[in-house]
Amino acid sequence: MNKRLRKKKHLGEFRQMGFSAECRFRSGLSNAEFDQFTDEFIAQAIEAHRLLFGGGGSPDRGWSGVVCRDHSHDSTTDGDKAAVHGWLERRPEVESFRLSDFWDVWHGSDPF
């Protein structure tokens, strides 16, 4: 397969690796607190590091999603994962969380 097709199909050197994130919240988290947490997560842990997050959830069920690099063919790095980990670890709303190993976000399956 030529380079143009590999790029278009996110294969070979254009494979894009990301990771999954899953979070559970402390009991009694209000919808307003959940919305504020989500807004701050996107602004501070995701967009501040040029990442994207696709997922969702609710205060009582928690949330889960995929973290990948924004608008490029780059993969996420250990530094990106450490930034998300550190941000979640510092939040009082979070009861527990986990981050997956890196996986191919175009052709793999979510490890959770």
mmCIF file with all atom_site columns, C-alpha atoms in Angstrom:
data_model
loop_
_atom_site.group_PDB
_atom_site.id
_atom_site.type_symbol
_atom_site.label_atom_id
_atom_site.label_alt_id
_atom_site.label_comp_id
_atom_site.label_asym_id
_atom_site.label_entity_id
_atom_site.label_seq_id
_atom_site.pdbx_PDB_ins_code
_atom_site.Cartn_x
_atom_site.Cartn_y
_atom_site.Cartn_z
_atom_site.occupancy
_atom_site.B_iso_or_equiv
_atom_site.pdbx_formal_charge
_atom_site.auth_seq_id
_atom_site.auth_comp_id
_atom_site.auth_asym_id
_atom_site.auth_atom_id
_atom_site.pdbx_PDB_model_num
ATOM 1   C CA . MET A 1 1   ? 0.000   0.000  0.000  1.00 0.00 ? 1   MET A CA 1
ATOM 2   C CA . ASN A 1 2   ? 1.395   3.403  -0.917 1.00 0.00 ? 2   ASN A CA 1
ATOM 3   C CA . LYS A 1 3   ? 2.102   6.182  1.590  1.00 0.00 ? 3   LYS A CA 1
ATOM 4   C CA . ARG A 1 4   ? -0.983  8.248  0.666  1.00 0.00 ? 4   ARG A CA 1
ATOM 5   C CA . LEU A 1 5   ? -3.319  5.332  1.397  1.00 0.00 ? 5   LEU A CA 1
ATOM 6   C CA . ARG A 1 6   ? -1.505  4.430  4.626  1.00 0.00 ? 6   ARG A CA 1
ATOM 7   C CA . LYS A 1 7   ? -1.988  8.021  5.783  1.00 0.00 ? 7   LYS A CA 1
ATOM 8   C CA . LYS A 1 8   ? -5.646  8.112  4.761  1.00 0.00 ? 8   LYS A CA 1
ATOM 9   C CA . LYS A 1 9   ? -6.337  4.794  6.517  1.00 0.00 ? 9   LYS A CA 1
ATOM 10  C CA . HIS A 1 10  ? -4.187  5.564  9.607  1.00 0.00 ? 10  HIS A CA 1
ATOM 11  C CA . LEU A 1 11  ? -1.926  2.553  9.027  1.00 0.00 ? 11  LEU A CA 1
ATOM 12  C CA . GLY A 1 12  ? 1.785   1.900  9.441  1.00 0.00 ? 12  GLY A CA 1
ATOM 13  C CA . GLU A 1 13  ? 3.709   5.036  10.347 1.00 0.00 ? 13  GLU A CA 1
ATOM 14  C CA . PHE A 1 14  ? 0.372   6.905  10.495 1.00 0.00 ? 14  PHE A CA 1
ATOM 15  C CA . ARG A 1 15  ? -1.192  4.673  13.134 1.00 0.00 ? 15  ARG A CA 1
ATOM 16  C CA . GLN A 1 16  ? -2.605  6.796  15.973 1.00 0.00 ? 16  GLN A CA 1
ATOM 17  C CA . MET A 1 17  ? -2.290  5.500  19.507 1.00 0.00 ? 17  MET A CA 1
ATOM 18  C CA . GLY A 1 18  ? -4.426  6.757  22.374 1.00 0.00 ? 18  GLY A CA 1
ATOM 19  C CA . PHE A 1 19  ? -5.688  5.493  25.704 1.00 0.00 ? 19  PHE A CA 1
ATOM 20  C CA . SER A 1 20  ? -8.973  4.996  27.487 1.00 0.00 ? 20  SER A CA 1
ATOM 21  C CA . ALA A 1 21  ? -9.963  6.739  30.703 1.00 0.00 ? 21  ALA A CA 1
ATOM 22  C CA . GLU A 1 22  ? -12.587 5.663  33.194 1.00 0.00 ? 22  GLU A CA 1
ATOM 23  C CA . CYS A 1 23  ? -13.633 7.625  36.275 1.00 0.00 ? 23  CYS A CA 1
ATOM 24  C CA . ARG A 1 24  ? -16.000 7.087  39.223 1.00 0.00 ? 24  ARG A CA 1
ATOM 25  C CA . PHE A 1 25  ? -17.157 10.007 41.347 1.00 0.00 ? 25  PHE A CA 1
ATOM 26  C CA . ARG A 1 26  ? -17.694 10.452 45.064 1.00 0.00 ? 26  ARG A CA 1
ATOM 27  C CA . SER A 1 27  ? -21.199 9.836  46.337 1.00 0.00 ? 27  SER A CA 1
ATOM 28  C CA . GLY A 1 28  ? -23.560 12.804 46.240 1.00 0.00 ? 28  GLY A CA 1
ATOM 29  C CA . LEU A 1 29  ? -21.893 14.702 43.405 1.00 0.00 ? 29  LEU A CA 1
ATOM 30  C CA . SER A 1 30  ? -24.516 17.118 42.031 1.00 0.00 ? 30  SER A CA 1
ATOM 31  C CA . ASN A 1 31  ? -25.221 17.656 38.349 1.00 0.00 ? 31  ASN A CA 1
ATOM 32  C CA . ALA A 1 32  ? -23.781 21.181 38.625 1.00 0.00 ? 32  ALA A CA 1
ATOM 33  C CA . GLU A 1 33  ? -20.559 19.838 40.199 1.00 0.00 ? 33  GLU A CA 1
ATOM 34  C CA . PHE A 1 34  ? -20.367 17.157 37.511 1.00 0.00 ? 34  PHE A CA 1
ATOM 35  C CA . ASP A 1 35  ? -20.777 19.755 34.753 1.00 0.00 ? 35  ASP A CA 1
ATOM 36  C CA . GLN A 1 36  ? -18.085 21.970 36.299 1.00 0.00 ? 36  GLN A CA 1
ATOM 37  C CA . PHE A 1 37  ? -15.744 18.983 36.684 1.00 0.00 ? 37  PHE A CA 1
ATOM 38  C CA . THR A 1 38  ? -16.293 18.006 33.044 1.00 0.00 ? 38  THR A CA 1
ATOM 39  C CA . ASP A 1 39  ? -15.679 21.566 31.787 1.00 0.00 ? 39  ASP A CA 1
ATOM 40  C CA . GLU A 1 40  ? -12.475 21.825 33.830 1.00 0.00 ? 40  GLU A CA 1
ATOM 41  C CA . PHE A 1 41  ? -11.296 18.367 32.735 1.00 0.00 ? 41  PHE A CA 1
ATOM 42  C CA . ILE A 1 42  ? -11.696 19.295 29.074 1.00 0.00 ? 42  ILE A CA 1
ATOM 43  C CA . ALA A 1 43  ? -10.028 22.697 29.478 1.00 0.00 ? 43  ALA A CA 1
ATOM 44  C CA . GLN A 1 44  ? -7.187  21.778 31.848 1.00 0.00 ? 44  GLN A CA 1
ATOM 45  C CA . ALA A 1 45  ? -6.363  18.106 31.276 1.00 0.00 ? 45  ALA A CA 1
ATOM 46  C CA . ILE A 1 46  ? -7.322  17.724 27.606 1.00 0.00 ? 46  ILE A CA 1
ATOM 47  C CA . GLU A 1 47  ? -7.231  20.936 25.548 1.00 0.00 ? 47  GLU A CA 1
ATOM 48  C CA . ALA A 1 48  ? -4.293  22.379 27.515 1.00 0.00 ? 48  ALA A CA 1
ATOM 49  C CA . HIS A 1 49  ? -2.222  19.418 26.254 1.00 0.00 ? 49  HIS A CA 1
ATOM 50  C CA . ARG A 1 50  ? -3.590  19.489 22.682 1.00 0.00 ? 50  ARG A CA 1
ATOM 51  C CA . LEU A 1 51  ? -5.604  16.314 23.245 1.00 0.00 ? 51  LEU A CA 1
ATOM 52  C CA . LEU A 1 52  ? -9.141  15.248 22.396 1.00 0.00 ? 52  LEU A CA 1
ATOM 53  C CA . PHE A 1 53  ? -11.573 13.324 24.585 1.00 0.00 ? 53  PHE A CA 1
ATOM 54  C CA . GLY A 1 54  ? -14.566 11.406 23.310 1.00 0.00 ? 54  GLY A CA 1
ATOM 55  C CA . GLY A 1 55  ? -16.894 9.876  25.838 1.00 0.00 ? 55  GLY A CA 1
ATOM 56  C CA . GLY A 1 56  ? -19.496 10.680 28.425 1.00 0.00 ? 56  GLY A CA 1
ATOM 57  C CA . GLY A 1 57  ? -21.288 9.698  31.565 1.00 0.00 ? 57  GLY A CA 1
ATOM 58  C CA . SER A 1 58  ? -23.149 11.006 34.571 1.00 0.00 ? 58  SER A CA 1
ATOM 59  C CA . PRO A 1 59  ? -22.482 11.795 38.253 1.00 0.00 ? 59  PRO A CA 1
ATOM 60  C CA . ASP A 1 60  ? -23.942 8.505  39.479 1.00 0.00 ? 60  ASP A CA 1
ATOM 61  C CA . ARG A 1 61  ? -22.524 6.182  36.782 1.00 0.00 ? 61  ARG A CA 1
ATOM 62  C CA . GLY A 1 62  ? -19.195 7.946  36.259 1.00 0.00 ? 62  GLY A CA 1
ATOM 63  C CA . TRP A 1 63  ? -17.752 8.444  32.801 1.00 0.00 ? 63  TRP A CA 1
ATOM 64  C CA . SER A 1 64  ? -15.460 6.798  30.345 1.00 0.00 ? 64  SER A CA 1
ATOM 65  C CA . GLY A 1 65  ? -13.935 7.737  27.039 1.00 0.00 ? 65  GLY A CA 1
ATOM 66  C CA . VAL A 1 66  ? -10.954 7.800  24.713 1.00 0.00 ? 66  VAL A CA 1
ATOM 67  C CA . VAL A 1 67  ? -8.053  10.263 24.824 1.00 0.00 ? 67  VAL A CA 1
ATOM 68  C CA . CYS A 1 68  ? -6.111  10.915 21.624 1.00 0.00 ? 68  CYS A CA 1
ATOM 69  C CA . ARG A 1 69  ? -4.017  13.607 19.958 1.00 0.00 ? 69  ARG A CA 1
ATOM 70  C CA . ASP A 1 70  ? -5.904  16.515 18.389 1.00 0.00 ? 70  ASP A CA 1
ATOM 71  C CA . HIS A 1 71  ? -6.128  16.932 14.603 1.00 0.00 ? 71  HIS A CA 1
ATOM 72  C CA . SER A 1 72  ? -2.879  15.211 13.707 1.00 0.00 ? 72  SER A CA 1
ATOM 73  C CA . HIS A 1 73  ? -1.494  11.795 13.000 1.00 0.00 ? 73  HIS A CA 1
ATOM 74  C CA . ASP A 1 74  ? 0.532   11.881 16.216 1.00 0.00 ? 74  ASP A CA 1
ATOM 75  C CA . SER A 1 75  ? 0.024   9.422  19.035 1.00 0.00 ? 75  SER A CA 1
ATOM 76  C CA . THR A 1 76  ? -0.430  10.248 22.683 1.00 0.00 ? 76  THR A CA 1
ATOM 77  C CA . THR A 1 77  ? 2.674   9.952  24.833 1.00 0.00 ? 77  THR A CA 1
ATOM 78  C CA . ASP A 1 78  ? 3.601   8.849  28.332 1.00 0.00 ? 78  ASP A CA 1
ATOM 79  C CA . GLY A 1 79  ? 3.700   12.570 29.175 1.00 0.00 ? 79  GLY A CA 1
ATOM 80  C CA . ASP A 1 80  ? 0.102   13.022 27.980 1.00 0.00 ? 80  ASP A CA 1
ATOM 81  C CA . LYS A 1 81  ? -1.023  10.077 30.064 1.00 0.00 ? 81  LYS A CA 1
ATOM 82  C CA . ALA A 1 82  ? 0.882   11.402 33.096 1.00 0.00 ? 82  ALA A CA 1
ATOM 83  C CA . ALA A 1 83  ? -0.807  14.808 32.710 1.00 0.00 ? 83  ALA A CA 1
ATOM 84  C CA . VAL A 1 84  ? -4.295  13.258 32.661 1.00 0.00 ? 84  VAL A CA 1
ATOM 85  C CA . HIS A 1 85  ? -3.384  10.915 35.530 1.00 0.00 ? 85  HIS A CA 1
ATOM 86  C CA . GLY A 1 86  ? -2.048  13.752 37.667 1.00 0.00 ? 86  GLY A CA 1
ATOM 87  C CA . TRP A 1 87  ? -5.073  15.956 37.005 1.00 0.00 ? 87  TRP A CA 1
ATOM 88  C CA . LEU A 1 88  ? -7.557  13.218 37.934 1.00 0.00 ? 88  LEU A CA 1
ATOM 89  C CA . GLU A 1 89  ? -5.526  12.238 40.991 1.00 0.00 ? 89  GLU A CA 1
ATOM 90  C CA . ARG A 1 90  ? -5.754  15.777 42.413 1.00 0.00 ? 90  ARG A CA 1
ATOM 91  C CA . ARG A 1 91  ? -9.527  16.135 42.060 1.00 0.00 ? 91  ARG A CA 1
ATOM 92  C CA . PRO A 1 92  ? -11.670 15.726 45.215 1.00 0.00 ? 92  PRO A CA 1
ATOM 93  C CA . GLU A 1 93  ? -14.700 14.722 43.091 1.00 0.00 ? 93  GLU A CA 1
ATOM 94  C CA . VAL A 1 94  ? -12.949 11.565 41.896 1.00 0.00 ? 94  VAL A CA 1
ATOM 95  C CA . GLU A 1 95  ? -13.407 8.408  43.938 1.00 0.00 ? 95  GLU A CA 1
ATOM 96  C CA . SER A 1 96  ? -11.396 6.197  41.555 1.00 0.00 ? 96  SER A CA 1
ATOM 97  C CA . PHE A 1 97  ? -10.090 6.178  37.997 1.00 0.00 ? 97  PHE A CA 1
ATOM 98  C CA . ARG A 1 98  ? -8.032  4.105  35.632 1.00 0.00 ? 98  ARG A CA 1
ATOM 99  C CA . LEU A 1 99  ? -6.201  4.692  32.376 1.00 0.00 ? 99  LEU A CA 1
ATOM 100 C CA . SER A 1 100 ? -5.623  1.929  29.844 1.00 0.00 ? 100 SER A CA 1
ATOM 101 C CA . ASP A 1 101 ? -2.475  0.995  28.010 1.00 0.00 ? 101 ASP A CA 1
ATOM 102 C CA . PHE A 1 102 ? -2.007  2.680  24.634 1.00 0.00 ? 102 PHE A CA 1
ATOM 103 C CA . TRP A 1 103 ? -4.098  1.228  21.798 1.00 0.00 ? 103 TRP A CA 1
ATOM 104 C CA . ASP A 1 104 ? -4.775  1.972  18.131 1.00 0.00 ? 104 ASP A CA 1
ATOM 105 C CA . VAL A 1 105 ? -7.756  4.358  18.251 1.00 0.00 ? 105 VAL A CA 1
ATOM 106 C CA . TRP A 1 106 ? -8.666  3.831  14.576 1.00 0.00 ? 106 TRP A CA 1
ATOM 107 C CA . HIS A 1 107 ? -8.402  0.044  14.267 1.00 0.00 ? 107 HIS A CA 1
ATOM 108 C CA . GLY A 1 108 ? -8.225  -1.352 17.799 1.00 0.00 ? 108 GLY A CA 1
ATOM 109 C CA . SER A 1 109 ? -10.925 -1.947 20.340 1.00 0.00 ? 109 SER A CA 1
ATOM 110 C CA . ASP A 1 110 ? -11.324 -0.140 23.666 1.00 0.00 ? 110 ASP A CA 1
ATOM 111 C CA . PRO A 1 111 ? -9.565  -2.292 26.293 1.00 0.00 ? 111 PRO A CA 1
ATOM 112 C CA . PHE A 1 112 ? -12.183 -1.480 28.946 1.00 0.00 ? 112 PHE A CA 1
#
